[in-house]
Tab-separated table of C-alpha atoms and ligand atoms in Angstrom:
chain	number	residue	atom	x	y	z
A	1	UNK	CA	147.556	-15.733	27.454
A	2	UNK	CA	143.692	-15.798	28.614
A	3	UNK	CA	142.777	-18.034	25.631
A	4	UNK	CA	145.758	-20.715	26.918
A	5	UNK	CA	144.158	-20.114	30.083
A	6	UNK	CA	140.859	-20.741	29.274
A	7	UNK	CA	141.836	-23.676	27.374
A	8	UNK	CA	143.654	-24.989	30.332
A	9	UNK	CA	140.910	-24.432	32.215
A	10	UNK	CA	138.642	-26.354	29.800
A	11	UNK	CA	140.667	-29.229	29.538
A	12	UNK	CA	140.777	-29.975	33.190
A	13	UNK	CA	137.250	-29.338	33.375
A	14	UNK	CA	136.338	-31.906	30.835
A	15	UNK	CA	138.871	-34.465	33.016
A	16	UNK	CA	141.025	-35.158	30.053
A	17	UNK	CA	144.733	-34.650	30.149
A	18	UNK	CA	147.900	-32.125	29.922
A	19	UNK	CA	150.436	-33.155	27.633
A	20	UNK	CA	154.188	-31.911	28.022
A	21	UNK	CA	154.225	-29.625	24.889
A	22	UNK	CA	150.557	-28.103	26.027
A	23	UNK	CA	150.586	-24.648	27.568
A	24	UNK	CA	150.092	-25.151	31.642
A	25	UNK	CA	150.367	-22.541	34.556
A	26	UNK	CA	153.464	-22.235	35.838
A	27	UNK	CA	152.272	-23.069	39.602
A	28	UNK	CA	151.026	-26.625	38.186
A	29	UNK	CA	154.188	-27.268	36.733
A	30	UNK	CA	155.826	-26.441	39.903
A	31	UNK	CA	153.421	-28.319	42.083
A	32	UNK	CA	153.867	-31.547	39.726
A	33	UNK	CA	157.435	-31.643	39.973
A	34	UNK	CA	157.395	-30.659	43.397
A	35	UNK	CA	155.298	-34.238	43.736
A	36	UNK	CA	156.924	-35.876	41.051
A	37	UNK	CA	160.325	-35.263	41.909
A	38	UNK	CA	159.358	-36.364	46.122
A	39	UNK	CA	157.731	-39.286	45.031
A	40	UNK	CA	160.478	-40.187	42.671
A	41	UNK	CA	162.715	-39.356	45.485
A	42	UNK	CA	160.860	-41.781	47.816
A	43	UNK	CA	161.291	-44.459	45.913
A	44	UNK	CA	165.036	-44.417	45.441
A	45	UNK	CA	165.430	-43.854	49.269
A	46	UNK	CA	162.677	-46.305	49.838
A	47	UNK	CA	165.729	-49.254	48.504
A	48	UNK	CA	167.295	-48.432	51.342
A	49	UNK	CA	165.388	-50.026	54.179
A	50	UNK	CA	165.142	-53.476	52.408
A	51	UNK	CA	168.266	-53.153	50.735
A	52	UNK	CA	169.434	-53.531	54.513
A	53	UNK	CA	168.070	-57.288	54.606
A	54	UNK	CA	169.122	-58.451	51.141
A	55	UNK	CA	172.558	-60.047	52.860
A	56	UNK	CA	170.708	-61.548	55.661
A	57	UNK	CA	167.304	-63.184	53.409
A	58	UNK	CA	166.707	-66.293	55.160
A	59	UNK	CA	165.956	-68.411	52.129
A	60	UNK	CA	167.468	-68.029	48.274
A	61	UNK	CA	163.525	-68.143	47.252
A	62	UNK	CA	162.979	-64.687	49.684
A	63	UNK	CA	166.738	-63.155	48.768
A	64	UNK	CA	165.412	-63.191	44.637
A	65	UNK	CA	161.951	-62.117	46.048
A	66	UNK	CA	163.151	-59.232	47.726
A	67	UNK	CA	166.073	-58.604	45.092
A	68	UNK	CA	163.031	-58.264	42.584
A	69	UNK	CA	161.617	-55.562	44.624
A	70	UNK	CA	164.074	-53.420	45.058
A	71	UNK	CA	165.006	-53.481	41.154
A	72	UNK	CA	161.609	-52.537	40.913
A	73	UNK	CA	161.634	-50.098	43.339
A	74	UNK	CA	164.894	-48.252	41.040
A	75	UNK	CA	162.571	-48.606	37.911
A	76	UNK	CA	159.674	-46.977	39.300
A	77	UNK	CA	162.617	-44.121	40.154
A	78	UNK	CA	163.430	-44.001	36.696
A	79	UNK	CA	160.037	-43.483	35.432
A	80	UNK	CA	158.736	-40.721	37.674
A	81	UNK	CA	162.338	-39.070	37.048
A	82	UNK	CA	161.465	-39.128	33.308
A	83	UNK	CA	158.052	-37.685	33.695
A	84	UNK	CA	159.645	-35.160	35.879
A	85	UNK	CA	161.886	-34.143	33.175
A	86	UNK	CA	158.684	-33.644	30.644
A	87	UNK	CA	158.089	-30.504	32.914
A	88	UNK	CA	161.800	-28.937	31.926
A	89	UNK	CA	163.754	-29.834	35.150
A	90	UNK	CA	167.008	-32.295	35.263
A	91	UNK	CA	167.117	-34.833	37.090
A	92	UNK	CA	170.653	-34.725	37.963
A	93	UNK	CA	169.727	-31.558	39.402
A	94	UNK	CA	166.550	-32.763	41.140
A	95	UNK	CA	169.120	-35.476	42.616
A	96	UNK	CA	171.492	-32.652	43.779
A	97	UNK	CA	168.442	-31.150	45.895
A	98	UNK	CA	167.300	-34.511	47.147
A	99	UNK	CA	171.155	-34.313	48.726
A	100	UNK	CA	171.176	-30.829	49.532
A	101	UNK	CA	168.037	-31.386	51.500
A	102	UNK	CA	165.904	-28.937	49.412
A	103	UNK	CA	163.230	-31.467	48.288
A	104	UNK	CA	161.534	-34.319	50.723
A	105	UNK	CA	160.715	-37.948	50.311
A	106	UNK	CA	158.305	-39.757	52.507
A	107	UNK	CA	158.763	-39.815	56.014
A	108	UNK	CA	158.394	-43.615	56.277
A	109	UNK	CA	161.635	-44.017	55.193
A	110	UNK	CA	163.441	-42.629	57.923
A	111	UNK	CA	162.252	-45.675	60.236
A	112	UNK	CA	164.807	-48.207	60.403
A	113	UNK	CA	164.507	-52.219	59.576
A	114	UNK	CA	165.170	-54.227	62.646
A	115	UNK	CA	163.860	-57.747	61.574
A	116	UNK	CA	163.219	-59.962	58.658
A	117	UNK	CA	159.435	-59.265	59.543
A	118	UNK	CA	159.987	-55.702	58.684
A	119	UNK	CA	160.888	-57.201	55.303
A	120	UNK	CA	156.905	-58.318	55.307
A	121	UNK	CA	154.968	-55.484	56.668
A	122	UNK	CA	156.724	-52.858	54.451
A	123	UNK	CA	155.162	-54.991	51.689
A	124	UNK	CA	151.920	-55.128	53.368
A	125	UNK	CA	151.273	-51.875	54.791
A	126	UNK	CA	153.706	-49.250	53.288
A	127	UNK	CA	153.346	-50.917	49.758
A	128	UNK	CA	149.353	-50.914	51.101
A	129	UNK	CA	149.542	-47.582	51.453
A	130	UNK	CA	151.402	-47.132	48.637
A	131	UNK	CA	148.616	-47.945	46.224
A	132	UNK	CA	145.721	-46.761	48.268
A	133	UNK	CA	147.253	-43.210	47.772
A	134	UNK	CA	148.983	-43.960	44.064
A	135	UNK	CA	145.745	-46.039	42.476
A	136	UNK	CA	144.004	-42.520	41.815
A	137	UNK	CA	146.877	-40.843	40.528
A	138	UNK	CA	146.415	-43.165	37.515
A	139	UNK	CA	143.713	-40.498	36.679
A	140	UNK	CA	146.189	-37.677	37.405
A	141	UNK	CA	145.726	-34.979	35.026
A	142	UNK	CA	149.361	-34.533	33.390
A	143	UNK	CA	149.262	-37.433	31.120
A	144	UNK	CA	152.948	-38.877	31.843
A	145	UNK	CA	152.734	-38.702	35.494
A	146	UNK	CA	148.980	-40.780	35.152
A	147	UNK	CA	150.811	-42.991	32.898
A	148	UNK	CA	153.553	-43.858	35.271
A	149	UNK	CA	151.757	-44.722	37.622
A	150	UNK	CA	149.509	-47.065	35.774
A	151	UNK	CA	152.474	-49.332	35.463
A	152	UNK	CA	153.914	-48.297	39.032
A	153	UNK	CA	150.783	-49.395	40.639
A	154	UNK	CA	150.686	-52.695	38.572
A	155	UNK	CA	154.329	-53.777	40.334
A	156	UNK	CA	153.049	-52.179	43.416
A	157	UNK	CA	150.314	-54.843	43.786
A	158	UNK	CA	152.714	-57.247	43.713
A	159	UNK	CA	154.820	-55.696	46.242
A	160	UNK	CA	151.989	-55.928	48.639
A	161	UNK	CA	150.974	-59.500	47.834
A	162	UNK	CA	154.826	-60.502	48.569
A	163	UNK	CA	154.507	-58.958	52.127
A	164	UNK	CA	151.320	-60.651	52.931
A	165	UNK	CA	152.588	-63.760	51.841
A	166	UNK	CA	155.834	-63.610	53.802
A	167	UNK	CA	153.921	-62.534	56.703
A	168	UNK	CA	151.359	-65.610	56.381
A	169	UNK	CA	154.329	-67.770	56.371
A	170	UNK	CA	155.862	-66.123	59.793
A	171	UNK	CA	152.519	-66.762	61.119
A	172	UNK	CA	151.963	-69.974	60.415
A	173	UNK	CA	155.739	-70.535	61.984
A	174	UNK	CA	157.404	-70.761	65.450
A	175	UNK	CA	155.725	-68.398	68.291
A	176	UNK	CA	159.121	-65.927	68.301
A	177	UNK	CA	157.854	-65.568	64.072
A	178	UNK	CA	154.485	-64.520	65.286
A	179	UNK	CA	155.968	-62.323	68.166
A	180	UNK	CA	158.751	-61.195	65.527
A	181	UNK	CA	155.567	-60.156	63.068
A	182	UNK	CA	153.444	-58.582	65.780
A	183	UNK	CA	156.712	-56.177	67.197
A	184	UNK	CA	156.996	-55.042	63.407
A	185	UNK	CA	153.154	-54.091	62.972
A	186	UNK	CA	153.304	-52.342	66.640
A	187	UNK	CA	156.513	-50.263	64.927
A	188	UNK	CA	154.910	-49.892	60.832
A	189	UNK	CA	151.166	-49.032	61.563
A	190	UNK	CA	151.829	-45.484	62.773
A	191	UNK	CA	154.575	-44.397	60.547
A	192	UNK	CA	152.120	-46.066	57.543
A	193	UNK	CA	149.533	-43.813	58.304
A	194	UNK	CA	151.520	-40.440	58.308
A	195	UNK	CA	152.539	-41.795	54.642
A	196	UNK	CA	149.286	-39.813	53.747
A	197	UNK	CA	150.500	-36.412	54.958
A	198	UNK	CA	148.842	-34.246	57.238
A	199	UNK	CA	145.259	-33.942	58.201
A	200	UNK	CA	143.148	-32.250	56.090
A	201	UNK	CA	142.539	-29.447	58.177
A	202	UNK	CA	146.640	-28.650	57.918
A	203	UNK	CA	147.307	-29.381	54.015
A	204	UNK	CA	148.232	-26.671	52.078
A	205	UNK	CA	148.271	-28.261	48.717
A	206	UNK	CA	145.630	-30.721	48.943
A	207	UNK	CA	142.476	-28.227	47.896
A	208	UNK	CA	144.546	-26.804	44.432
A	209	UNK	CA	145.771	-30.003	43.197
A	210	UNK	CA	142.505	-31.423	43.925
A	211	UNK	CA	140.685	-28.333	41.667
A	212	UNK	CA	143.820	-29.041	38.920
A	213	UNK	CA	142.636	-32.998	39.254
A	214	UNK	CA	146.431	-34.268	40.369
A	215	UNK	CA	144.776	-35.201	43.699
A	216	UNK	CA	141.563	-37.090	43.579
A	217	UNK	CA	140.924	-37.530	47.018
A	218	UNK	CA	142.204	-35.811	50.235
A	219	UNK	CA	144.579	-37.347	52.612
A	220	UNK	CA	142.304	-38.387	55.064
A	221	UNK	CA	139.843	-39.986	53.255
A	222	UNK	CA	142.463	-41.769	51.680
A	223	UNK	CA	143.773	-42.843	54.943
A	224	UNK	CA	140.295	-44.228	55.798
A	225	UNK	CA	140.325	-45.930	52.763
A	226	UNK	CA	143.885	-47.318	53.851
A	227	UNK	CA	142.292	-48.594	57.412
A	228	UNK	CA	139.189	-49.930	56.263
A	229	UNK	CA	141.215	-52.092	53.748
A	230	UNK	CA	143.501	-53.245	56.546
A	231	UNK	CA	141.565	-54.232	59.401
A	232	UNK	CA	140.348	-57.276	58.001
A	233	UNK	CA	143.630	-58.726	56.496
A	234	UNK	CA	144.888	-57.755	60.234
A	235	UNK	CA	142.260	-60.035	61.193
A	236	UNK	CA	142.538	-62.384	58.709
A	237	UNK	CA	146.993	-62.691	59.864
A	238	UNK	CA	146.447	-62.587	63.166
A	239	UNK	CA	148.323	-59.718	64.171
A	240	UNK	CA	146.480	-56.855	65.737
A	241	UNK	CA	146.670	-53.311	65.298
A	242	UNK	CA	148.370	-51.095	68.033
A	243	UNK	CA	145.285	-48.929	68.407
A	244	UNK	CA	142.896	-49.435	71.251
A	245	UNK	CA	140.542	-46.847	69.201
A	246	UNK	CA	139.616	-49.088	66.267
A	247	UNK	CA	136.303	-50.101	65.996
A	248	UNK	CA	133.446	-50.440	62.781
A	249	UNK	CA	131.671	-47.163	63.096
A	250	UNK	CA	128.152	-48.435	61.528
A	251	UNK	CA	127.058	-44.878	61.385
A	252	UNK	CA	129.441	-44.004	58.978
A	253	UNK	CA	130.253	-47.356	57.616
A	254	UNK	CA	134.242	-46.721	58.326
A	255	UNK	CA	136.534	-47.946	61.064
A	256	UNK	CA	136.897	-45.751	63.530
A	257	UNK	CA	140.339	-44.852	64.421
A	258	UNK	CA	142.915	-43.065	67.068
A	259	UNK	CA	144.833	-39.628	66.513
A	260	UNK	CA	148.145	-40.081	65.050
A	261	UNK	CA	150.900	-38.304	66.748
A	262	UNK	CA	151.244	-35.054	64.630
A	263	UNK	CA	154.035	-33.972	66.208
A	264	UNK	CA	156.339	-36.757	65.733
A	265	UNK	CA	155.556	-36.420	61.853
A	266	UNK	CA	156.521	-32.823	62.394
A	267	UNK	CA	159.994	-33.926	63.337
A	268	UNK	CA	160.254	-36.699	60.706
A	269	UNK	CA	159.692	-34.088	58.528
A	270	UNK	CA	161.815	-31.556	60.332
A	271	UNK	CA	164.752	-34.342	59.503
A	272	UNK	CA	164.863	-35.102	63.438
A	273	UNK	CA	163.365	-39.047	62.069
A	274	UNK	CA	165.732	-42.143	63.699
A	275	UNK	CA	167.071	-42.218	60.144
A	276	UNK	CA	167.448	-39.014	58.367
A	277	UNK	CA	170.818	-38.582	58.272
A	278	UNK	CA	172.074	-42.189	57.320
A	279	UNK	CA	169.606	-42.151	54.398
A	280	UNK	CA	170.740	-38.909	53.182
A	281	UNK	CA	174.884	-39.991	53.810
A	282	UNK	CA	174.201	-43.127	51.923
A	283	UNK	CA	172.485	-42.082	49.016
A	284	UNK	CA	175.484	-39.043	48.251
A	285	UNK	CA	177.827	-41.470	48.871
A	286	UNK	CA	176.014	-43.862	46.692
A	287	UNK	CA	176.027	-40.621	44.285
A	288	UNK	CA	179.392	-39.972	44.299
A	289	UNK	CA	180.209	-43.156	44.228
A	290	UNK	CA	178.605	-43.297	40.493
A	291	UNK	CA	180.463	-40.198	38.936
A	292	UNK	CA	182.365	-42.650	37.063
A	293	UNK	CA	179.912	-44.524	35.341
A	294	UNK	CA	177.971	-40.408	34.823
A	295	UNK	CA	181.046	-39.726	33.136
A	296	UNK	CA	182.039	-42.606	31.108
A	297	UNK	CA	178.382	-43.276	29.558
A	298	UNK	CA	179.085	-39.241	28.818
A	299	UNK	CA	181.867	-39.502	27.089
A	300	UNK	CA	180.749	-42.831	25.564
A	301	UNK	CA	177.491	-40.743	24.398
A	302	UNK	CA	179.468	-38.421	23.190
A	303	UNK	CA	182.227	-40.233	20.982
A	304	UNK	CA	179.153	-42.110	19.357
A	305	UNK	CA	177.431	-38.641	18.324
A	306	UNK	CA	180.906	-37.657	16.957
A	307	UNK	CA	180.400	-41.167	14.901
A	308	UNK	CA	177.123	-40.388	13.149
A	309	UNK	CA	177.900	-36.845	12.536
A	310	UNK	CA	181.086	-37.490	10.763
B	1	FAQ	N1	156.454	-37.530	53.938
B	1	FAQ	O1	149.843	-30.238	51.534
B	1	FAQ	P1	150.294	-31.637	51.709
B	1	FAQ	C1	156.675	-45.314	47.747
B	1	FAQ	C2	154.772	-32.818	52.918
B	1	FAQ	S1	155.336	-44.591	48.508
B	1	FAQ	C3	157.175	-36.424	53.672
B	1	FAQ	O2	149.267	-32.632	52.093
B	1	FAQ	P2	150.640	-32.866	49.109
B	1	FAQ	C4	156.554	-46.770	47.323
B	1	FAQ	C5	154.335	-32.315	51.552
B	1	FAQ	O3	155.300	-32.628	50.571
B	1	FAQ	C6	155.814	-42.986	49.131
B	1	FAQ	N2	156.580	-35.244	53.389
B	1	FAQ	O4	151.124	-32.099	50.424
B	1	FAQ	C7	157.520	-47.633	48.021
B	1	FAQ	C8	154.215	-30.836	51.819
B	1	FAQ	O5	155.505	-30.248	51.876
B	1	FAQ	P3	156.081	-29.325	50.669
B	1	FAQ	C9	155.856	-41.909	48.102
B	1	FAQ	C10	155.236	-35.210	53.366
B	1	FAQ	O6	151.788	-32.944	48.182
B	1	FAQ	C11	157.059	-48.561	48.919
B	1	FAQ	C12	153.699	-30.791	53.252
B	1	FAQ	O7	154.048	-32.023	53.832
B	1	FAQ	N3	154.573	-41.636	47.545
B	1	FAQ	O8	157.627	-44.638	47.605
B	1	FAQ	C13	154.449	-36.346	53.608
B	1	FAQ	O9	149.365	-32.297	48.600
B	1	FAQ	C14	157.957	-49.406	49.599
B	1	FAQ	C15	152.188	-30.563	53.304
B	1	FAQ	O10	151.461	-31.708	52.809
B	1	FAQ	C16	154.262	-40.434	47.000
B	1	FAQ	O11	155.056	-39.522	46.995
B	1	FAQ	C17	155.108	-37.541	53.916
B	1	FAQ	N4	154.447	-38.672	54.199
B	1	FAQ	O12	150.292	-34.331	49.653
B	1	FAQ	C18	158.879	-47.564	47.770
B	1	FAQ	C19	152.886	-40.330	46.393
B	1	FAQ	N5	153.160	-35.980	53.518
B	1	FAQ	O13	156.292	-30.255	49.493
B	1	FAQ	C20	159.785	-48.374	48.465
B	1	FAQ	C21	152.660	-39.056	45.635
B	1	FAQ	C22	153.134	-34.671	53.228
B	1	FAQ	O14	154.991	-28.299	50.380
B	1	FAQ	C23	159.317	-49.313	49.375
B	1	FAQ	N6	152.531	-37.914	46.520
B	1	FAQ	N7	154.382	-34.202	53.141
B	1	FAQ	O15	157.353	-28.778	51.203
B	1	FAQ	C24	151.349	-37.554	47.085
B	1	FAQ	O16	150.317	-38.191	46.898
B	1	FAQ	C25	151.330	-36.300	47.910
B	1	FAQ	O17	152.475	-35.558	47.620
B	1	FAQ	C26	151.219	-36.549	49.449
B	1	FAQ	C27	151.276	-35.193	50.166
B	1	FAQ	C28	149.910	-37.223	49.787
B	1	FAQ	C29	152.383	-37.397	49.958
């Protein structure tokens, strides 16, 4: 036990990576699928909010856009799902606790999608986000989580661009597109900064997974990282930020920013979000909705093992 210890130990020390089959502690198997299975999580709720506009697109060109997106988002499900399940958990079960309520997904999908604008700014700022906190799990210690994400973050970066671009668009339009864009931002910006969890000062996770090198950075600097990157394309839109507080901070070469409301996090958290209870209705419905195709690609599974056995 000590030497698999020690060679645990040794392995994260030199930065290189866990495999499935090698021996890890059992707490950083339960902390990766704890993050694994949330983030998978996150992204199958995530469908939901744009999956709300796909009706409604205003153009065939921006229906197959955002049609593309949320296939992607389902893929990028299925892969941290299947990296999950390299830590000995089932994702049919990890499913049945995303329903029950017993494991999270991000709190910025409990906001709901009021315009076609929304459509743009989750590209830009939650997809934004997205990668700001996702591009340094690439280096994630357990190898098939880091190599998830490569490819996650690869489709991610297109997900942004498409925001951006629909946003220019809107703001090169009519004065109600601009006014439509500007309303979103005042709604997004807030709920996109909580996407980085709590302050550092009140995350309980951040310092161990940072020693076990699944975290590389803590969630506020990431956050900074996320504002510094956005101020300028604010700028460079047109839109502007709802927070009096931002200014360039030359001292520390970092915008300076205003307190996000903690407590309202608390609550998204707490399930108490303006969405919480429609996501979680529509994705068991969704669920049970699919026990027919579970069960006929099981019995379909089944009938062709029966073939190559007999
Ligand atoms: N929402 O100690 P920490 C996407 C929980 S992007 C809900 O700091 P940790 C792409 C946390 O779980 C979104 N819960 O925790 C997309 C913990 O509770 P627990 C998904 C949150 O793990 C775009 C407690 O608070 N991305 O889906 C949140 O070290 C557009 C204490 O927090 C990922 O999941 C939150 N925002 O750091 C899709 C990225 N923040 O579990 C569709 C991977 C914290 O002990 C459309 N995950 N909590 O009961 C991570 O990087 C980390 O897990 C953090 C949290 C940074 C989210």
């Amino acid at each position: 036990m000590d030497d698999l210890q020690t060679r645990f130990d040794e392995t994260i020390a030199a930065d290189q990576r866990i495999e499935p089959r090698d021996w890890m502690p059992e707490a950083y198997r339960k902390t990766l699928v704890r993050q694994i299975a949330q983030h998978a999580h996150s992204e199958i709720i995530g469908m939901q909010p744009e999956g709300n506009w796909l009706l409604r697109a205003p153009s065939l060109r921006r229906k197959a856009i955002l049609l593309a997106k949320v296939q992607d988002e389902a893929g990028h499900g299925m892969y941290l799902y299947s990296a999950a399940e390299t830590l000995g958990v089932d994702r049919a079960d990890l499913t049945e606790m995303l329903i029950e309520g017993r494991q999270r997904y991000s709190s910025i999908f409990n906001y709901p999608t009021l315009s076609y604008a929304d459509i743009g700014v989750i590209g830009w700022l939650v997809d934004g986000a997205a990668i700001c906190n996702q591009v340094p799990l690439c280096r994630c210690s357990y190898g098939p989580y880091a190599r998830a994400m490569i490819r996650i973050c690869k489709e991610e970066s297109f997900h942004q661009r498409q925001g951006y671009e629909l946003l220019l668009a809107m703001m090169r339009g009519t004065d109600a597109q601009r006014a439509m864009v500007q309303e979103s931002v005042d709604r997004w910006w807030w709920p996109s900064l909580m996407m980085f969890g709590p302050p550092d000062g009140d995350s309980p996770n951040t310092q161990q997974s940072m020693a076990w090198n699944i975290k590389r950075h803590t969630n506020d600097e990431l956050r900074q990282r996320f504002v510094d990157m956005t101020v300028p394309q604010a700028e460079a839109l047109g839109v502007t930020l709802p927070d009096p507080e931002i200014r360039w901070n030359e001292e520390r070469q970092a915008h300076d920013y205003g307190e996000v409301d903690w407590t309202e996090f608390k609550a998204v958290l707490a399930g108490a979000g303006p969405c919480n209870a429609q996501r979680i209705a529509h994705r068991r419905r969704a669920h049970e909705n699919g026990a027919w195709v579970r069960e006929a690609a099981t019995a379909y599974a089944e009938k062709q093992s029966r073939k190559v056995a007999a």
